[in-house]
Structures are given as structure tokens and as C-alpha cells.
PDB file of C-alpha atoms in Angstrom:
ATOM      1  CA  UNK A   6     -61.917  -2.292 -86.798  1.00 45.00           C
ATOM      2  CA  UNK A   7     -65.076  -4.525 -87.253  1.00 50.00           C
ATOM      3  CA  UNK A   8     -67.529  -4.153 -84.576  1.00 50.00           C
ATOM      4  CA  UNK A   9     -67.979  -7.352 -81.970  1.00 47.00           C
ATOM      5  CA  UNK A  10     -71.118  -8.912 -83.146  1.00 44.00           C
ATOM      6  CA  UNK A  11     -73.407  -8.819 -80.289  1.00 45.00           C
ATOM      7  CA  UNK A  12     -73.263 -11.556 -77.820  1.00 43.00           C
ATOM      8  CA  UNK A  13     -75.603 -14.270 -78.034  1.00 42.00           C
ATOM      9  CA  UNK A  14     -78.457 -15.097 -75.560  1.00 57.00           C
ATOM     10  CA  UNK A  15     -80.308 -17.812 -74.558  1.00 76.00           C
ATOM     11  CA  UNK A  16     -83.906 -16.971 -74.084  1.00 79.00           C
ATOM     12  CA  UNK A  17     -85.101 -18.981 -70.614  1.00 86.00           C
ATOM     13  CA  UNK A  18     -88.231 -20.814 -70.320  1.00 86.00           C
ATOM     14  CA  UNK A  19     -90.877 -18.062 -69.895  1.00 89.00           C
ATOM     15  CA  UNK A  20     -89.016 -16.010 -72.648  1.00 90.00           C
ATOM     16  CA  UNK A  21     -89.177 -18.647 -75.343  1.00 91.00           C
ATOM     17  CA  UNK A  22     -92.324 -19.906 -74.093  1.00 91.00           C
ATOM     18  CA  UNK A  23     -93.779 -16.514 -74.950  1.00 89.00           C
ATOM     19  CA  UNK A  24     -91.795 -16.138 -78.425  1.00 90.00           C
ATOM     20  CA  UNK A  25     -93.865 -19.094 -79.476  1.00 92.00           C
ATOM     21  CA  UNK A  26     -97.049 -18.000 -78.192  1.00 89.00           C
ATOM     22  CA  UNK A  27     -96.393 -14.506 -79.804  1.00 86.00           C
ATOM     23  CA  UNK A  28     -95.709 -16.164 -83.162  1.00 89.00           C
ATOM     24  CA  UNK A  29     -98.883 -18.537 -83.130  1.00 88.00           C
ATOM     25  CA  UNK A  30    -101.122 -15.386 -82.187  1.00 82.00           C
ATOM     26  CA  UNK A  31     -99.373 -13.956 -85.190  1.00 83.00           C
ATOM     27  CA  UNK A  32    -100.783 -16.577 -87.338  1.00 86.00           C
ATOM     28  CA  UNK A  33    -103.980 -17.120 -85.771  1.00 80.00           C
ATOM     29  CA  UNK A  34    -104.960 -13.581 -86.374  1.00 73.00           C
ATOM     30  CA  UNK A  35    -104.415 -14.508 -90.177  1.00 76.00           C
ATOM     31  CA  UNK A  36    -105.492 -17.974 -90.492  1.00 79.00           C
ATOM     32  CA  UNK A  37    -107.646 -20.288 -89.185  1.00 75.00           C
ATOM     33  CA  UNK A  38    -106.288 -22.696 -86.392  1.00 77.00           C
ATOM     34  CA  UNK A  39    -106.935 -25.824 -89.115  1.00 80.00           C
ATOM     35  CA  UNK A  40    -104.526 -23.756 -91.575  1.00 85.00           C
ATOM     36  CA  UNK A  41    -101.489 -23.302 -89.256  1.00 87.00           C
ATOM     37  CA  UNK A  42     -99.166 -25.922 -88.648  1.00 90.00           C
ATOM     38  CA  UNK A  43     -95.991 -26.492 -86.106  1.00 92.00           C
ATOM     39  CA  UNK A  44     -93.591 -26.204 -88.527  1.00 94.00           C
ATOM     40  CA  UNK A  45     -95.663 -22.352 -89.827  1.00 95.00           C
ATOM     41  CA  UNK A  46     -95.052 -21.929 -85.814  1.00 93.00           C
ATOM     42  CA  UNK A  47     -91.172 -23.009 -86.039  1.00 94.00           C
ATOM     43  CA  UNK A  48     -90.690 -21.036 -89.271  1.00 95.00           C
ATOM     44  CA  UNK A  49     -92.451 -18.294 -88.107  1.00 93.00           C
ATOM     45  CA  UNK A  50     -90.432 -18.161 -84.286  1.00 92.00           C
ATOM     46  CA  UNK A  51     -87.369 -18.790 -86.326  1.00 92.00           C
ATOM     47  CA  UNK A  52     -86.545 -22.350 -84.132  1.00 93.00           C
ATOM     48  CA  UNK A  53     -86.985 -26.047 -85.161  1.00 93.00           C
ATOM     49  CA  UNK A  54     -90.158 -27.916 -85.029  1.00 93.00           C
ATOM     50  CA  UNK A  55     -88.874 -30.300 -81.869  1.00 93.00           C
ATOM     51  CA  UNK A  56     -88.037 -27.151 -79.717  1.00 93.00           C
ATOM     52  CA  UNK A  57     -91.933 -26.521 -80.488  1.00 94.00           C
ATOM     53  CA  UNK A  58     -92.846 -29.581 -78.990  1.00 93.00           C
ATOM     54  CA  UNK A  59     -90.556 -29.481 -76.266  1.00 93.00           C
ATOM     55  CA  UNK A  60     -92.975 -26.091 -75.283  1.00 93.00           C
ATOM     56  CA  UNK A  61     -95.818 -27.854 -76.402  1.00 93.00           C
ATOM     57  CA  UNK A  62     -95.713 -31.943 -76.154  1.00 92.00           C
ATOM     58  CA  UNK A  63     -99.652 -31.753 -77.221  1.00 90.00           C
ATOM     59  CA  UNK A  64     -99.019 -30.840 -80.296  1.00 88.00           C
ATOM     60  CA  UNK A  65    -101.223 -28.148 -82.446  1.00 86.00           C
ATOM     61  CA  UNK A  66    -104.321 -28.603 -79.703  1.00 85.00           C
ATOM     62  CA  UNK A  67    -102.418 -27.668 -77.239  1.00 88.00           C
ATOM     63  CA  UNK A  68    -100.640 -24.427 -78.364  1.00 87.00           C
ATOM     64  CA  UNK A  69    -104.060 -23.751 -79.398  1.00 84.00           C
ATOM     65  CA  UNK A  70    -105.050 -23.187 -76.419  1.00 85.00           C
ATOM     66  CA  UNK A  71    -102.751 -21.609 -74.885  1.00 87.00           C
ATOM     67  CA  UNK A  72    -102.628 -19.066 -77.471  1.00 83.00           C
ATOM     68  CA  UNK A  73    -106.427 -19.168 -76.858  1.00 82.00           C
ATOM     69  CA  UNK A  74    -105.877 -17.918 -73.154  1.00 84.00           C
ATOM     70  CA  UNK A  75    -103.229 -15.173 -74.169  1.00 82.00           C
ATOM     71  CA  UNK A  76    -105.763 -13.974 -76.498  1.00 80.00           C
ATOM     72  CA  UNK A  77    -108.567 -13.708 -73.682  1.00 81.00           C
ATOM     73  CA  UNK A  78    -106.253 -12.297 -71.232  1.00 82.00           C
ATOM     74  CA  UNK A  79    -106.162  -9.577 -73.752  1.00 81.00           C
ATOM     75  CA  UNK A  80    -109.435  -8.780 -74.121  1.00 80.00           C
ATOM     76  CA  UNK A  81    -109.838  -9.507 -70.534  1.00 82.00           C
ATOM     77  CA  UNK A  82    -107.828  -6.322 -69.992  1.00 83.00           C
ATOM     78  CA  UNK A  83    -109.680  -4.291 -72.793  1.00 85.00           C
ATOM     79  CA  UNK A  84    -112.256  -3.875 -69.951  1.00 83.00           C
ATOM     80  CA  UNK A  85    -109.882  -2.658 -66.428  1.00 82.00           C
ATOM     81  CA  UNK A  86    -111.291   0.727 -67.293  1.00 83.00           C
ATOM     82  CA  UNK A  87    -110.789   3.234 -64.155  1.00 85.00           C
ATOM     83  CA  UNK A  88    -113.882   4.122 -62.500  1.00 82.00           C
ATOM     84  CA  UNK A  89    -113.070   7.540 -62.889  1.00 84.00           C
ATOM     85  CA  UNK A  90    -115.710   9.869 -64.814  1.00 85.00           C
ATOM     86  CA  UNK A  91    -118.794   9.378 -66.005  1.00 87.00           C
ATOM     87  CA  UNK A  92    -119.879   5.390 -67.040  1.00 88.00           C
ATOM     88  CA  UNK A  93    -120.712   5.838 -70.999  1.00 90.00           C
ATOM     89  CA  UNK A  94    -116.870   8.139 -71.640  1.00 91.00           C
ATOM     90  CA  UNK A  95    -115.484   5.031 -70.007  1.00 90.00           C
ATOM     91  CA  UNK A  96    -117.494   2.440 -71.528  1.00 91.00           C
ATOM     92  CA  UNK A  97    -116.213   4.391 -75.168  1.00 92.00           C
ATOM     93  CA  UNK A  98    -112.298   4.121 -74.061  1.00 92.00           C
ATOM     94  CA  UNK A  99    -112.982  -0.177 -73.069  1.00 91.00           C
ATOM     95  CA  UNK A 100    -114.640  -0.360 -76.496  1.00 92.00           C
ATOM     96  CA  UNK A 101    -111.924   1.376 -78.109  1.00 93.00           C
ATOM     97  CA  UNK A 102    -109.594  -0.755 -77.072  1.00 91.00           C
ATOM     98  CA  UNK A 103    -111.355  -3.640 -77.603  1.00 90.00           C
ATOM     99  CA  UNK A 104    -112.093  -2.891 -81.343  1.00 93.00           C
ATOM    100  CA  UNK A 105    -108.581  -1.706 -81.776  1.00 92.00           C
ATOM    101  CA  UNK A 106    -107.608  -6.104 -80.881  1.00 86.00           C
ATOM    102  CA  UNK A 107    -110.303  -6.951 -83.186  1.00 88.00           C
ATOM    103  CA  UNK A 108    -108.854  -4.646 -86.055  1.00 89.00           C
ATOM    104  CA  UNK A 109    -105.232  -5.781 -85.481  1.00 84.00           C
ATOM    105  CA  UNK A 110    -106.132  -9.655 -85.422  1.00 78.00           C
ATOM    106  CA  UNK A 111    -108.408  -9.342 -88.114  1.00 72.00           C
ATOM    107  CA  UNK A 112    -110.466 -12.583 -89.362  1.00 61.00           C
ATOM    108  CA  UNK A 113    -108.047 -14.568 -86.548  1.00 60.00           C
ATOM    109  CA  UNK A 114    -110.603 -13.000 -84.062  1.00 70.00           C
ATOM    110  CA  UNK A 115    -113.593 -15.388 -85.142  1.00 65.00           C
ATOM    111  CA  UNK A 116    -110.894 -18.346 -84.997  1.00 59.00           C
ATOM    112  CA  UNK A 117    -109.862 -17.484 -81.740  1.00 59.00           C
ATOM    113  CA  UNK A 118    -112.600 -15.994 -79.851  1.00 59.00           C
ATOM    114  CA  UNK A 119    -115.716 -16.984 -81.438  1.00 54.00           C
ATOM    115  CA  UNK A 120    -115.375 -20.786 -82.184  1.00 53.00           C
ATOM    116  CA  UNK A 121    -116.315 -22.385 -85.603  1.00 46.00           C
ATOM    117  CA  UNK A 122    -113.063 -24.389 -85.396  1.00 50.00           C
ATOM    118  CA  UNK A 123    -112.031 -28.283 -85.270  1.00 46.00           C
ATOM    119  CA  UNK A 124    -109.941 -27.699 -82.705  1.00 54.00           C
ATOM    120  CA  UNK A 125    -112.554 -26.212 -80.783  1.00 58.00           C
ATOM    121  CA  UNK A 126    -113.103 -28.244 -77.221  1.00 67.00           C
ATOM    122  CA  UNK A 127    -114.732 -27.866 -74.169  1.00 76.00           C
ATOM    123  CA  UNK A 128    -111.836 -26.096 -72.823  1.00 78.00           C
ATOM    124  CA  UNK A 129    -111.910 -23.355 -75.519  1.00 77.00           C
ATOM    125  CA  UNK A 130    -114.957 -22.952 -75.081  1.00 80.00           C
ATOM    126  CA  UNK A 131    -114.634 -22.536 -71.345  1.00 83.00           C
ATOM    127  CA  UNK A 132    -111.943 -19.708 -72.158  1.00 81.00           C
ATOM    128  CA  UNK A 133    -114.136 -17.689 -74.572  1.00 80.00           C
ATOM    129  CA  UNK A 134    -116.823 -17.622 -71.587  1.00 85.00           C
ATOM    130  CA  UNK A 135    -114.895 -16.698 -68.665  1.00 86.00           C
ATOM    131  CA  UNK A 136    -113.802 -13.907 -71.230  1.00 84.00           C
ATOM    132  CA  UNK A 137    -117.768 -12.517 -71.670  1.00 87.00           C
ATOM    133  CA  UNK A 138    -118.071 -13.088 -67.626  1.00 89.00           C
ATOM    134  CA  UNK A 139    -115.338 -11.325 -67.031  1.00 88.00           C
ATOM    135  CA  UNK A 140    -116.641  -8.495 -69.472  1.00 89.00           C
ATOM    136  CA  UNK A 141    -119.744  -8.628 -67.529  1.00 91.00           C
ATOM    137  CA  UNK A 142    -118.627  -8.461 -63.956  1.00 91.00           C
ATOM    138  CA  UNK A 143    -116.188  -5.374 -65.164  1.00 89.00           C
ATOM    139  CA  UNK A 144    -119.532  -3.708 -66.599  1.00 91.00           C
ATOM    140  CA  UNK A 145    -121.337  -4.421 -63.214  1.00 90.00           C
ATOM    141  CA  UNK A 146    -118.154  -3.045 -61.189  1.00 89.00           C
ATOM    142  CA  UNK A 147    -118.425   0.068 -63.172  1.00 87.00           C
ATOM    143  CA  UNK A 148    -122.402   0.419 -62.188  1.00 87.00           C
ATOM    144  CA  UNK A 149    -121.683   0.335 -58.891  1.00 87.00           C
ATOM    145  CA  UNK A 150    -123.948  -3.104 -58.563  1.00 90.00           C
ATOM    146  CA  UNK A 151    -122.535  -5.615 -56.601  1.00 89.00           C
ATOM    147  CA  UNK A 152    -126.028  -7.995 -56.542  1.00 94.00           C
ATOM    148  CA  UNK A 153    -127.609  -7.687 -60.254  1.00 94.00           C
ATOM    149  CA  UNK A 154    -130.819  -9.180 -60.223  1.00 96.00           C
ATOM    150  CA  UNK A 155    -131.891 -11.338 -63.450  1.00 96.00           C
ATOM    151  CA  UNK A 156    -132.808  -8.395 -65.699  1.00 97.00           C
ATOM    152  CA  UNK A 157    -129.783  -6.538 -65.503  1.00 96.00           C
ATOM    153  CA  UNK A 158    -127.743  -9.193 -65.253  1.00 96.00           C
ATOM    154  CA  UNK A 159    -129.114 -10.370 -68.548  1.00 96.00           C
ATOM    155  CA  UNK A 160    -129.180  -7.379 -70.251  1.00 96.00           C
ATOM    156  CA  UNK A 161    -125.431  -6.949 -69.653  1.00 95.00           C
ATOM    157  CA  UNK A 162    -124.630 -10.278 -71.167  1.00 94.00           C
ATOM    158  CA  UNK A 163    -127.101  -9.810 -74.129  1.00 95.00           C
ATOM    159  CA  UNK A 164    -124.852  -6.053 -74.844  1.00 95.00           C
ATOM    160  CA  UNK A 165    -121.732  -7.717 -74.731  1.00 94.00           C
ATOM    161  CA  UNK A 166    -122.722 -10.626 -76.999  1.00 91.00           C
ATOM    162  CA  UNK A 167    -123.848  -7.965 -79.326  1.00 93.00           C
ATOM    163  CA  UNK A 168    -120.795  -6.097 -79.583  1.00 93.00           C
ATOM    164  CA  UNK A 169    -119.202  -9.689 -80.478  1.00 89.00           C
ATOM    165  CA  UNK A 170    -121.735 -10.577 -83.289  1.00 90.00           C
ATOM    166  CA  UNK A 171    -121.707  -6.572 -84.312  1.00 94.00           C
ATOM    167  CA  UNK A 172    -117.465  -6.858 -84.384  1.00 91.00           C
ATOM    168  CA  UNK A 173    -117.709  -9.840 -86.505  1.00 86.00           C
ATOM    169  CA  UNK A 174    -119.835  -8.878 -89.152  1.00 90.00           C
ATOM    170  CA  UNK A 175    -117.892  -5.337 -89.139  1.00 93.00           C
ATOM    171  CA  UNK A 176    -114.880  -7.582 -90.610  1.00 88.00           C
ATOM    172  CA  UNK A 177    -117.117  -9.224 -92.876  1.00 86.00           C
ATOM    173  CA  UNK A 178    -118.363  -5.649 -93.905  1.00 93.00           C
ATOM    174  CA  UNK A 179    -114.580  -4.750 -94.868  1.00 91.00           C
ATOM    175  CA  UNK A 180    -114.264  -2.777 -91.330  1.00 93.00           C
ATOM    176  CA  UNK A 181    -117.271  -0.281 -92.304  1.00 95.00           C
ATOM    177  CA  UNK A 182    -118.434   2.079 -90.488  1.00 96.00           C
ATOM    178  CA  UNK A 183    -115.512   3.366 -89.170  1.00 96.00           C
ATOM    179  CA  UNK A 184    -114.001   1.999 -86.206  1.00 95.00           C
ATOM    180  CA  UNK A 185    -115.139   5.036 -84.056  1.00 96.00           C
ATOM    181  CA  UNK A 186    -118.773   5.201 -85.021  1.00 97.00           C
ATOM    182  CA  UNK A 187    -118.971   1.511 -84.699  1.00 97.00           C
ATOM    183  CA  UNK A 188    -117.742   2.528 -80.952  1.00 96.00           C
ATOM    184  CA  UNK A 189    -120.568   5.060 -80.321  1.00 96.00           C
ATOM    185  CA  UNK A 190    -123.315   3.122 -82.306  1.00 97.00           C
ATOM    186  CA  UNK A 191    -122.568   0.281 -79.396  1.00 96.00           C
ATOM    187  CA  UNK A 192    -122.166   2.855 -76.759  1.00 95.00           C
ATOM    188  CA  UNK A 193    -125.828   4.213 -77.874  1.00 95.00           C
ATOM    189  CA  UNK A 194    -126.752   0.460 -78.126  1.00 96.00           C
ATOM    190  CA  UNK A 195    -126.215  -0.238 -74.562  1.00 96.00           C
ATOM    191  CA  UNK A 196    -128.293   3.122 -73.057  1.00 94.00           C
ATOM    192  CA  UNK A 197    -131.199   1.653 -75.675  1.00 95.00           C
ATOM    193  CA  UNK A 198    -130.696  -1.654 -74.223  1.00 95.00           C
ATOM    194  CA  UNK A 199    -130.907  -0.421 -70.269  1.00 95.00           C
ATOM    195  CA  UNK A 200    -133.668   1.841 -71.296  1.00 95.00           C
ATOM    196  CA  UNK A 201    -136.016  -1.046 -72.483  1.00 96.00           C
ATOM    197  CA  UNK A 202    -134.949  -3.547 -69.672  1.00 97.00           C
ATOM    198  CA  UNK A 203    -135.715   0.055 -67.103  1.00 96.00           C
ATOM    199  CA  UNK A 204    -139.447  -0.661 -68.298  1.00 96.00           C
ATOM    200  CA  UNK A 205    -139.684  -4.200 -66.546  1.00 95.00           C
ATOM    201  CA  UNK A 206    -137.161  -3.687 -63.575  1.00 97.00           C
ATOM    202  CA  UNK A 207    -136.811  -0.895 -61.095  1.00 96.00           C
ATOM    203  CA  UNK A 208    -133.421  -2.170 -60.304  1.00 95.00           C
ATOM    204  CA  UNK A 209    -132.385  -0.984 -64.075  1.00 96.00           C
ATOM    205  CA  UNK A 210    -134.652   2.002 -64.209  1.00 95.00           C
ATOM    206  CA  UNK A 211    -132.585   3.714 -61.697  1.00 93.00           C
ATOM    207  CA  UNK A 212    -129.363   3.207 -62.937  1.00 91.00           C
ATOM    208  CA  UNK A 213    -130.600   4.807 -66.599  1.00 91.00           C
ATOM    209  CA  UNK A 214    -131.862   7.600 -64.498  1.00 89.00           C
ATOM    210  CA  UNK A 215    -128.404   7.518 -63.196  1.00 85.00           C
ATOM    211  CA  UNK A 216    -126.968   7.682 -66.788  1.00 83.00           C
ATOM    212  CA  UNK A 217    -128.910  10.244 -67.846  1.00 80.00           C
ATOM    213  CA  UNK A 218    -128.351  12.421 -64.829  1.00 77.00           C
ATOM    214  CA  UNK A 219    -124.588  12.019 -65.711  1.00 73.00           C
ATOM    215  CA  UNK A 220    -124.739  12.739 -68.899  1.00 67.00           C
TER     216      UNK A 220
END
């Protein structure tokens, strides 16, 4: 007896919604956004090219974007580290995971997180920001500092705009060194980085004696 094919379902709104947006991400992590198309979006979702603008009536720009924001809410997330344990262990297991998106979207990660594109707007760029604030304030949160003054709060923003320029030219370096000395090479970064902002601000000097003492 042949086997009942399996019953067929339609997807709802948030479902195929997110089949699209899972696609695009797909090829953003291997192209450029200038390089993809709607119908590389259909083809790639397995639907027509209307039902793609049904989702997305603005076109190209405007699955960008949204694919833009699922990508941040990623990385967003890289960060929700528990405060559990000593800072630099935990600041390792954020990086790892935020080196492990980088790896798996591969040169999509300058197209969608860094800029450099056509497409680019002010609303992109928006995104891509609220991503390194939100990186920041999860950094500050796991200091216990709840009112940074200008050193530290600059010295947190300078680290994490490191570790984007250092991921980038990691890809560009064929992923070399490995993925888990890059980790503690930017782990060592930051204590180097608090350490020379501790000789200019008391505020920072006592949270390095902090590290240290936890070390």
C-alpha cells in the first residue's frame, strides 16, 4: 500500500514572512546586497516573485532591511551573557558566539553589518548602531556600572569597534588565526585597553583592579 503523502500546509503570515527573511540572510551571507535579486529570493524560498512582494511591497530595499534587523537581533543576542562568574570567562563565551555568526555568514557580514553597500540608508545605518550600543550597554551591565563616565564609556565603544574591524580583516586573512585565539587575542585586547584608559580615570582604574583581583 503506498504511503499517504503528507498533508499539505499553508505557512501563515509570520511563518512565511520568516521563510523569506531566512532565505535572503542565506544569500546575504554570500553575496553582496547589489548581487541578490527578488527572483534569487523567490528561487531560493522556493515561491514566486509576486508572493515576495506581497511580504515586501518595497521591493529589494526593503527586505534589505529587514533582513538587516534579523541580522542585528542576532548579534544583539551574542552579548545576553549571564552575569555569572568572573567578567573576562564571560566576555570569551559572548565573543565566541559572536565570531561563530561572523564565520557562518562569511563575507555577507561586511554587507550586512558593516555598510559599503548601495542600498545602504540612514536606516541601516541606524540598525548597525543600535547593534554596537547595545553591545556596549551589555558590556557596562556586566561591570556592574550603571553611570560610565566619558573614559570608560569610550573605551568600551573603541573595544567593540575593534573586534568589528579585527573580525573583518580575519575573513580577509582566510579566517587566520584560529577562531579561538582570535577570541583570546580580543579578550587580552580589552584588559590592555582598560589598563591604559585606568591611567587617566579612577573610575576605570578600579574596575581593572577589579579584573585582576578576579582573575
Amino acid at each position: 500500500m503506498t504511503p499517504a503523502a503528507p498533508a499539505y500546509r499553508r505557512l501563515s503570515v509570520e511563518e512565511r514572512r520568516t521563510q523569506l527573511l531566512n532565505a535572503a540572510l542565506t544569500l546575504f551571507a554570500h553575496h553582496t546586497p547589489e548581487d541578490v535579486s527578488l527572483d534569487d529570493v523567490a528561487e531560493a524560498a522556493g515561491v514566486s516573485r509576486p508572493l515576495v512582494y506581497r511580504y515586501f511591497p518595497g521591493g529589494k530595499q526593503q527586505l534589505y532591511e529587514a533582513a538587516l534587523r534579523s541580522a542585528a537581533e542576532e548579534l544583539r543576542h551574542c552579548f545576553d551573557e549571564p552575569r555569572d562568574g568572573p567578567l573576562l570567562p564571560r566576555l570569551a563565551r559572548a565573543l565566541d558566539r559572536y565570531l561563530t555568526f561572523v564565520d557562518e555568514h562569511d563575507t555577507g557580514f561586511s554587507a550586512l553589518l558593516q555598510g559599503g553597500s548601495v542600498v545602504e540608508t540612514s536606516r541601516t545605518t541606524a540598525i548597525v548602531d543600535g547593534v554596537r550600543r547595545a553591545a556596549a550597554e551589555h558590556i557596562l551591565s556586566h561591570l556592574d556600572v550603571t553611570d560610565p563616565g566619558r573614559h570608560l564609556r569610550m573605551t568600551v565603544r573603541m573595544w567593540i569597534t575593534a573586534v568589528e574591524a579585527a573580525s573583518l580583516i580575519w575573513l580577509d586573512e582566510g579566517k587566520q588565526p584560529p577562531r579561538d585565539d582570535l577570541r583570546d587575542w580580543l579578550v587580552e585586547q580589552f584588559e590592555a585597553t582598560l589598563a591604559v584608559t585606568a591611567a587617566r580615570d579612577p573610575q576605570t582604574a578600579a574596575l581593572a583592579q577589579q579584573l585582576t583581583a578576579d582573575e
